[in-house]
PDB file of C-alpha atoms in Angstrom:
ATOM      1  CA  UNK A   9      26.233  21.329  -9.208  1.00 77.00           C
ATOM      2  CA  UNK A  10      28.022  20.721 -12.523  1.00 85.00           C
ATOM      3  CA  UNK A  11      31.787  20.184 -12.830  1.00 88.00           C
ATOM      4  CA  UNK A  12      34.146  20.229 -15.792  1.00 90.00           C
ATOM      5  CA  UNK A  13      37.335  18.269 -16.318  1.00 91.00           C
ATOM      6  CA  UNK A  14      39.551  16.310 -18.686  1.00 93.00           C
ATOM      7  CA  UNK A  15      39.374  12.558 -19.194  1.00 94.00           C
ATOM      8  CA  UNK A  16      42.879  11.408 -18.188  1.00 93.00           C
ATOM      9  CA  UNK A  17      42.401   7.621 -18.219  1.00 93.00           C
ATOM     10  CA  UNK A  18      40.030   5.334 -20.099  1.00 94.00           C
ATOM     11  CA  UNK A  19      39.907   1.533 -20.060  1.00 92.00           C
ATOM     12  CA  UNK A  20      37.876   0.646 -23.136  1.00 90.00           C
ATOM     13  CA  UNK A  21      37.755  -3.070 -22.263  1.00 90.00           C
ATOM     14  CA  UNK A  22      36.203  -2.340 -18.863  1.00 89.00           C
ATOM     15  CA  UNK A  23      34.254   0.781 -19.912  1.00 90.00           C
ATOM     16  CA  UNK A  24      35.473   3.091 -17.159  1.00 92.00           C
ATOM     17  CA  UNK A  25      38.057   5.780 -16.586  1.00 94.00           C
ATOM     18  CA  UNK A  26      38.969   8.864 -14.553  1.00 94.00           C
ATOM     19  CA  UNK A  27      38.387  12.588 -14.942  1.00 93.00           C
ATOM     20  CA  UNK A  28      40.711  15.281 -13.643  1.00 91.00           C
ATOM     21  CA  UNK A  29      38.328  18.109 -12.647  1.00 86.00           C
ATOM     22  CA  UNK A  30      39.477  21.684 -13.153  1.00 81.00           C
ATOM     23  CA  UNK A  31      38.707  22.772  -9.608  1.00 70.00           C
ATOM     24  CA  UNK A  32      39.289  19.539  -7.634  1.00 62.00           C
ATOM     25  CA  UNK A  33      42.624  17.916  -6.845  1.00 60.00           C
ATOM     26  CA  UNK A  34      41.527  14.269  -6.788  1.00 78.00           C
ATOM     27  CA  UNK A  35      40.409  12.406  -9.883  1.00 87.00           C
ATOM     28  CA  UNK A  36      36.830  11.269 -10.304  1.00 90.00           C
ATOM     29  CA  UNK A  37      35.780   7.798 -11.419  1.00 92.00           C
ATOM     30  CA  UNK A  38      33.415   7.585 -14.400  1.00 93.00           C
ATOM     31  CA  UNK A  39      31.700   4.605 -16.012  1.00 92.00           C
ATOM     32  CA  UNK A  40      30.452   4.387 -19.595  1.00 90.00           C
ATOM     33  CA  UNK A  41      26.850   4.309 -18.324  1.00 88.00           C
ATOM     34  CA  UNK A  42      27.298   7.799 -16.835  1.00 90.00           C
ATOM     35  CA  UNK A  43      27.432   9.413 -20.281  1.00 92.00           C
ATOM     36  CA  UNK A  44      24.226  10.787 -21.768  1.00 87.00           C
ATOM     37  CA  UNK A  45      25.618  10.095 -25.251  1.00 88.00           C
ATOM     38  CA  UNK A  46      25.975   6.302 -25.257  1.00 84.00           C
ATOM     39  CA  UNK A  47      26.975   6.174 -28.934  1.00 86.00           C
ATOM     40  CA  UNK A  48      30.235   8.129 -28.587  1.00 90.00           C
ATOM     41  CA  UNK A  49      33.333   6.318 -27.335  1.00 90.00           C
ATOM     42  CA  UNK A  50      35.232   8.405 -24.734  1.00 94.00           C
ATOM     43  CA  UNK A  51      38.784   9.367 -25.627  1.00 93.00           C
ATOM     44  CA  UNK A  52      41.630  10.546 -23.403  1.00 94.00           C
ATOM     45  CA  UNK A  53      41.760  14.370 -23.213  1.00 93.00           C
ATOM     46  CA  UNK A  54      38.026  14.708 -23.896  1.00 94.00           C
ATOM     47  CA  UNK A  55      36.546  17.593 -21.921  1.00 93.00           C
ATOM     48  CA  UNK A  56      33.676  16.294 -19.798  1.00 93.00           C
ATOM     49  CA  UNK A  57      30.937  18.137 -17.925  1.00 92.00           C
ATOM     50  CA  UNK A  58      29.400  16.073 -15.157  1.00 91.00           C
ATOM     51  CA  UNK A  59      27.695  15.881 -11.776  1.00 89.00           C
ATOM     52  CA  UNK A  60      28.826  13.970  -8.693  1.00 89.00           C
ATOM     53  CA  UNK A  61      26.955  11.094  -7.072  1.00 88.00           C
ATOM     54  CA  UNK A  62      27.727   8.039  -4.940  1.00 84.00           C
ATOM     55  CA  UNK A  63      27.763   4.439  -6.111  1.00 80.00           C
ATOM     56  CA  UNK A  64      26.328   1.461  -4.203  1.00 73.00           C
ATOM     57  CA  UNK A  65      29.500   1.226  -2.136  1.00 74.00           C
ATOM     58  CA  UNK A  66      29.264   4.892  -1.099  1.00 77.00           C
ATOM     59  CA  UNK A  67      32.130   6.049  -3.301  1.00 81.00           C
ATOM     60  CA  UNK A  68      31.980   9.310  -5.249  1.00 85.00           C
ATOM     61  CA  UNK A  69      31.740   9.022  -9.026  1.00 91.00           C
ATOM     62  CA  UNK A  70      30.597  11.025 -12.037  1.00 91.00           C
ATOM     63  CA  UNK A  71      27.066  10.936 -13.419  1.00 90.00           C
ATOM     64  CA  UNK A  72      24.991  12.797 -16.058  1.00 89.00           C
ATOM     65  CA  UNK A  73      28.171  13.294 -18.060  1.00 92.00           C
ATOM     66  CA  UNK A  74      28.276  15.155 -21.375  1.00 93.00           C
ATOM     67  CA  UNK A  75      31.084  15.848 -23.820  1.00 93.00           C
ATOM     68  CA  UNK A  76      32.212  19.400 -24.600  1.00 89.00           C
ATOM     69  CA  UNK A  77      29.659  21.082 -26.856  1.00 86.00           C
ATOM     70  CA  UNK A  78      26.774  18.815 -25.875  1.00 88.00           C
ATOM     71  CA  UNK A  79      23.811  20.200 -23.946  1.00 83.00           C
ATOM     72  CA  UNK A  80      22.863  18.561 -20.675  1.00 77.00           C
ATOM     73  CA  UNK A  81      19.201  17.615 -20.548  1.00 74.00           C
ATOM     74  CA  UNK A  82      17.980  17.080 -17.038  1.00 69.00           C
ATOM     75  CA  UNK A  83      15.898  13.941 -16.715  1.00 64.00           C
ATOM     76  CA  UNK A  84      12.289  14.614 -15.934  1.00 61.00           C
ATOM     77  CA  UNK A  85      10.846  12.512 -13.107  1.00 60.00           C
ATOM     78  CA  UNK A  86       8.415   9.887 -14.294  1.00 65.00           C
ATOM     79  CA  UNK A  87       4.802  10.818 -13.684  1.00 76.00           C
ATOM     80  CA  UNK A  88       2.642   8.595 -11.534  1.00 80.00           C
ATOM     81  CA  UNK A  89      -0.316   7.086 -13.357  1.00 85.00           C
ATOM     82  CA  UNK A  90      -3.154   8.221 -11.095  1.00 90.00           C
ATOM     83  CA  UNK A  91      -5.752   6.291 -13.140  1.00 93.00           C
ATOM     84  CA  UNK A  92      -3.981   3.011 -12.409  1.00 93.00           C
ATOM     85  CA  UNK A  93      -3.975   3.759  -8.676  1.00 94.00           C
ATOM     86  CA  UNK A  94      -7.624   4.844  -8.595  1.00 96.00           C
ATOM     87  CA  UNK A  95      -8.723   1.845 -10.651  1.00 96.00           C
ATOM     88  CA  UNK A  96      -7.026  -0.562  -8.241  1.00 97.00           C
ATOM     89  CA  UNK A  97      -8.355   1.132  -5.113  1.00 97.00           C
ATOM     90  CA  UNK A  98     -11.883   1.380  -6.517  1.00 97.00           C
ATOM     91  CA  UNK A  99     -11.816  -2.300  -7.464  1.00 98.00           C
ATOM     92  CA  UNK A 100     -10.709  -3.340  -3.964  1.00 97.00           C
ATOM     93  CA  UNK A 101     -13.379  -1.074  -2.473  1.00 97.00           C
ATOM     94  CA  UNK A 102     -16.048  -2.656  -4.700  1.00 97.00           C
ATOM     95  CA  UNK A 103     -14.855  -6.114  -3.665  1.00 96.00           C
ATOM     96  CA  UNK A 104     -15.267  -5.265   0.024  1.00 97.00           C
ATOM     97  CA  UNK A 105     -18.631  -3.555  -0.494  1.00 97.00           C
ATOM     98  CA  UNK A 106     -20.065  -6.463  -2.462  1.00 96.00           C
ATOM     99  CA  UNK A 107     -18.861  -8.838   0.254  1.00 95.00           C
ATOM    100  CA  UNK A 108     -20.545  -6.691   2.921  1.00 96.00           C
ATOM    101  CA  UNK A 109     -23.790  -6.761   0.923  1.00 96.00           C
ATOM    102  CA  UNK A 110     -23.595 -10.540   0.614  1.00 93.00           C
ATOM    103  CA  UNK A 111     -22.902 -10.705  -3.134  1.00 93.00           C
ATOM    104  CA  UNK A 112     -19.308 -11.890  -2.856  1.00 94.00           C
ATOM    105  CA  UNK A 113     -17.995 -14.922  -0.929  1.00 94.00           C
ATOM    106  CA  UNK A 114     -15.557 -14.147   1.859  1.00 95.00           C
ATOM    107  CA  UNK A 115     -12.972 -16.535   0.389  1.00 95.00           C
ATOM    108  CA  UNK A 116     -12.966 -14.639  -2.905  1.00 95.00           C
ATOM    109  CA  UNK A 117     -12.559 -11.296  -1.146  1.00 96.00           C
ATOM    110  CA  UNK A 118      -9.715 -12.745   0.945  1.00 96.00           C
ATOM    111  CA  UNK A 119      -8.023 -14.047  -2.207  1.00 96.00           C
ATOM    112  CA  UNK A 120      -8.013 -10.607  -3.847  1.00 97.00           C
ATOM    113  CA  UNK A 121      -6.870  -8.720  -0.759  1.00 97.00           C
ATOM    114  CA  UNK A 122      -4.330 -11.334   0.307  1.00 97.00           C
ATOM    115  CA  UNK A 123      -2.822 -11.750  -3.153  1.00 97.00           C
ATOM    116  CA  UNK A 124      -2.746  -7.977  -3.685  1.00 98.00           C
ATOM    117  CA  UNK A 125      -0.702  -7.587  -0.505  1.00 98.00           C
ATOM    118  CA  UNK A 126       1.582 -10.484  -1.485  1.00 98.00           C
ATOM    119  CA  UNK A 127       2.086  -9.088  -4.993  1.00 98.00           C
ATOM    120  CA  UNK A 128       2.860  -5.582  -3.701  1.00 97.00           C
ATOM    121  CA  UNK A 129       5.412  -7.128  -1.353  1.00 97.00           C
ATOM    122  CA  UNK A 130       6.914  -9.151  -4.236  1.00 96.00           C
ATOM    123  CA  UNK A 131       7.392  -5.960  -6.265  1.00 96.00           C
ATOM    124  CA  UNK A 132       9.040  -4.270  -3.275  1.00 95.00           C
ATOM    125  CA  UNK A 133      11.434  -7.205  -2.783  1.00 94.00           C
ATOM    126  CA  UNK A 134      12.248  -7.304  -6.502  1.00 92.00           C
ATOM    127  CA  UNK A 135      13.041  -3.586  -6.549  1.00 90.00           C
ATOM    128  CA  UNK A 136      15.302  -4.013  -3.532  1.00 89.00           C
ATOM    129  CA  UNK A 137      17.089  -6.871  -5.318  1.00 86.00           C
ATOM    130  CA  UNK A 138      17.512  -4.719  -8.427  1.00 80.00           C
ATOM    131  CA  UNK A 139      19.101  -1.930  -6.394  1.00 75.00           C
ATOM    132  CA  UNK A 140      21.474  -4.395  -4.712  1.00 78.00           C
ATOM    133  CA  UNK A 141      22.284  -6.249  -7.917  1.00 71.00           C
ATOM    134  CA  UNK A 142      20.915  -9.489  -6.448  1.00 80.00           C
ATOM    135  CA  UNK A 143      19.055 -12.335  -8.182  1.00 86.00           C
ATOM    136  CA  UNK A 144      15.762 -10.932  -9.486  1.00 86.00           C
ATOM    137  CA  UNK A 145      12.204 -12.248  -9.225  1.00 90.00           C
ATOM    138  CA  UNK A 146      11.124 -13.660 -12.589  1.00 93.00           C
ATOM    139  CA  UNK A 147       8.659 -11.514 -14.515  1.00 94.00           C
ATOM    140  CA  UNK A 148       6.527 -14.601 -15.136  1.00 95.00           C
ATOM    141  CA  UNK A 149       6.087 -14.974 -11.365  1.00 96.00           C
ATOM    142  CA  UNK A 150       4.847 -11.396 -11.061  1.00 97.00           C
ATOM    143  CA  UNK A 151       2.441 -11.954 -13.967  1.00 97.00           C
ATOM    144  CA  UNK A 152       1.074 -15.156 -12.444  1.00 97.00           C
ATOM    145  CA  UNK A 153       0.428 -13.374  -9.151  1.00 97.00           C
ATOM    146  CA  UNK A 154      -1.435 -10.646 -11.039  1.00 97.00           C
ATOM    147  CA  UNK A 155      -3.419 -13.166 -13.081  1.00 97.00           C
ATOM    148  CA  UNK A 156      -4.749 -15.102 -10.085  1.00 97.00           C
ATOM    149  CA  UNK A 157      -5.954 -11.966  -8.302  1.00 97.00           C
ATOM    150  CA  UNK A 158      -3.015  -9.901  -7.146  1.00 97.00           C
ATOM    151  CA  UNK A 159      -3.182  -7.345  -9.960  1.00 97.00           C
ATOM    152  CA  UNK A 160      -4.516  -4.486  -7.758  1.00 98.00           C
ATOM    153  CA  UNK A 161      -1.398  -4.789  -5.596  1.00 97.00           C
ATOM    154  CA  UNK A 162       0.781  -4.968  -8.700  1.00 97.00           C
ATOM    155  CA  UNK A 163      -0.779  -1.833 -10.190  1.00 96.00           C
ATOM    156  CA  UNK A 164      -0.272   0.046  -6.930  1.00 96.00           C
ATOM    157  CA  UNK A 165       3.332  -1.153  -6.618  1.00 95.00           C
ATOM    158  CA  UNK A 166       4.171  -0.102 -10.169  1.00 95.00           C
ATOM    159  CA  UNK A 167       3.160   3.494  -9.445  1.00 93.00           C
ATOM    160  CA  UNK A 168       3.980   3.906  -5.742  1.00 93.00           C
ATOM    161  CA  UNK A 169       7.320   2.062  -5.862  1.00 92.00           C
ATOM    162  CA  UNK A 170       8.050   3.178  -9.469  1.00 88.00           C
ATOM    163  CA  UNK A 171       8.974  -0.387 -10.365  1.00 89.00           C
ATOM    164  CA  UNK A 172       8.176  -2.176 -13.641  1.00 89.00           C
ATOM    165  CA  UNK A 173       6.197   0.885 -14.731  1.00 85.00           C
ATOM    166  CA  UNK A 174       8.180   1.899 -17.821  1.00 81.00           C
ATOM    167  CA  UNK A 175       8.927  -1.412 -19.551  1.00 84.00           C
ATOM    168  CA  UNK A 176       6.285  -1.467 -22.298  1.00 89.00           C
ATOM    169  CA  UNK A 177       6.370  -5.208 -22.980  1.00 93.00           C
ATOM    170  CA  UNK A 178       5.892  -5.965 -19.281  1.00 94.00           C
ATOM    171  CA  UNK A 179       3.037  -3.475 -18.964  1.00 95.00           C
ATOM    172  CA  UNK A 180       1.225  -4.939 -21.984  1.00 95.00           C
ATOM    173  CA  UNK A 181       1.365  -8.450 -20.535  1.00 97.00           C
ATOM    174  CA  UNK A 182       0.341  -7.133 -17.108  1.00 97.00           C
ATOM    175  CA  UNK A 183      -2.831  -5.460 -18.380  1.00 97.00           C
ATOM    176  CA  UNK A 184      -3.621  -8.614 -20.334  1.00 97.00           C
ATOM    177  CA  UNK A 185      -3.601 -10.527 -17.031  1.00 98.00           C
ATOM    178  CA  UNK A 186      -5.928  -7.889 -15.545  1.00 98.00           C
ATOM    179  CA  UNK A 187      -8.416  -8.286 -18.400  1.00 98.00           C
ATOM    180  CA  UNK A 188      -8.320 -12.086 -18.141  1.00 98.00           C
ATOM    181  CA  UNK A 189      -8.810 -11.975 -14.367  1.00 98.00           C
ATOM    182  CA  UNK A 190     -11.772  -9.601 -14.600  1.00 97.00           C
ATOM    183  CA  UNK A 191     -13.296 -11.726 -17.373  1.00 97.00           C
ATOM    184  CA  UNK A 192     -13.034 -14.803 -15.154  1.00 96.00           C
ATOM    185  CA  UNK A 193     -14.622 -12.904 -12.267  1.00 96.00           C
ATOM    186  CA  UNK A 194     -17.570 -11.915 -14.452  1.00 95.00           C
ATOM    187  CA  UNK A 195     -17.833 -15.495 -15.719  1.00 96.00           C
ATOM    188  CA  UNK A 196     -18.203 -16.758 -12.141  1.00 94.00           C
ATOM    189  CA  UNK A 197     -21.443 -14.755 -11.926  1.00 93.00           C
ATOM    190  CA  UNK A 198     -22.774 -16.126 -15.209  1.00 93.00           C
ATOM    191  CA  UNK A 199     -25.133 -19.097 -15.458  1.00 91.00           C
ATOM    192  CA  UNK A 200     -22.261 -21.387 -16.478  1.00 91.00           C
ATOM    193  CA  UNK A 201     -19.867 -20.240 -13.753  1.00 91.00           C
ATOM    194  CA  UNK A 202     -22.147 -19.809 -10.742  1.00 89.00           C
ATOM    195  CA  UNK A 203     -21.645 -23.461  -9.729  1.00 90.00           C
ATOM    196  CA  UNK A 204     -17.930 -22.761  -9.289  1.00 90.00           C
ATOM    197  CA  UNK A 205     -18.687 -19.587  -7.351  1.00 88.00           C
ATOM    198  CA  UNK A 206     -20.710 -21.627  -4.888  1.00 86.00           C
ATOM    199  CA  UNK A 207     -17.603 -23.694  -4.099  1.00 86.00           C
ATOM    200  CA  UNK A 208     -16.125 -20.561  -2.523  1.00 84.00           C
ATOM    201  CA  UNK A 209     -19.012 -20.001  -0.124  1.00 79.00           C
TER     202      UNK A 209
END
């Protein structure tokens, strides 16, 4: 439901203010981040159209705010990358099948499955921290986990948890770690790497 009201207070130094809605007695808190138009500086007496949500403390505040004359564009939900999910699941399935057929050492299979679970859990914890405003897990830590074999769990977490899936620089580095990891896996089965593969048996 959309509401309309007048901006009655605005603290430019703290980037928040209050709206007096036309059909509600109490004023509504609004932060600068709630405006769709981030370039325009709010001014007292501006007419604002907005929706109501709750902040992290459970208090009501304005969101999806637009100034008079601006059109409200509803945000489209981000689409899940099915290819990323299928690729990860197929890889894990291949790992288990090749182990069953005797082509893959048990330790190597355990590394991929164990690290995938640990990496998925790390993404889940990091998202929870982000929502609570707590100290975040370093991106380098997530990349290292992916590089050493946890990338299937990372790929699944990015799509299922919708975390770290839209930051282009992060995604580019992530897929670089996937390529490097797969290249190392193939190298282990080459004539020069088979001696290292035998250490895992």
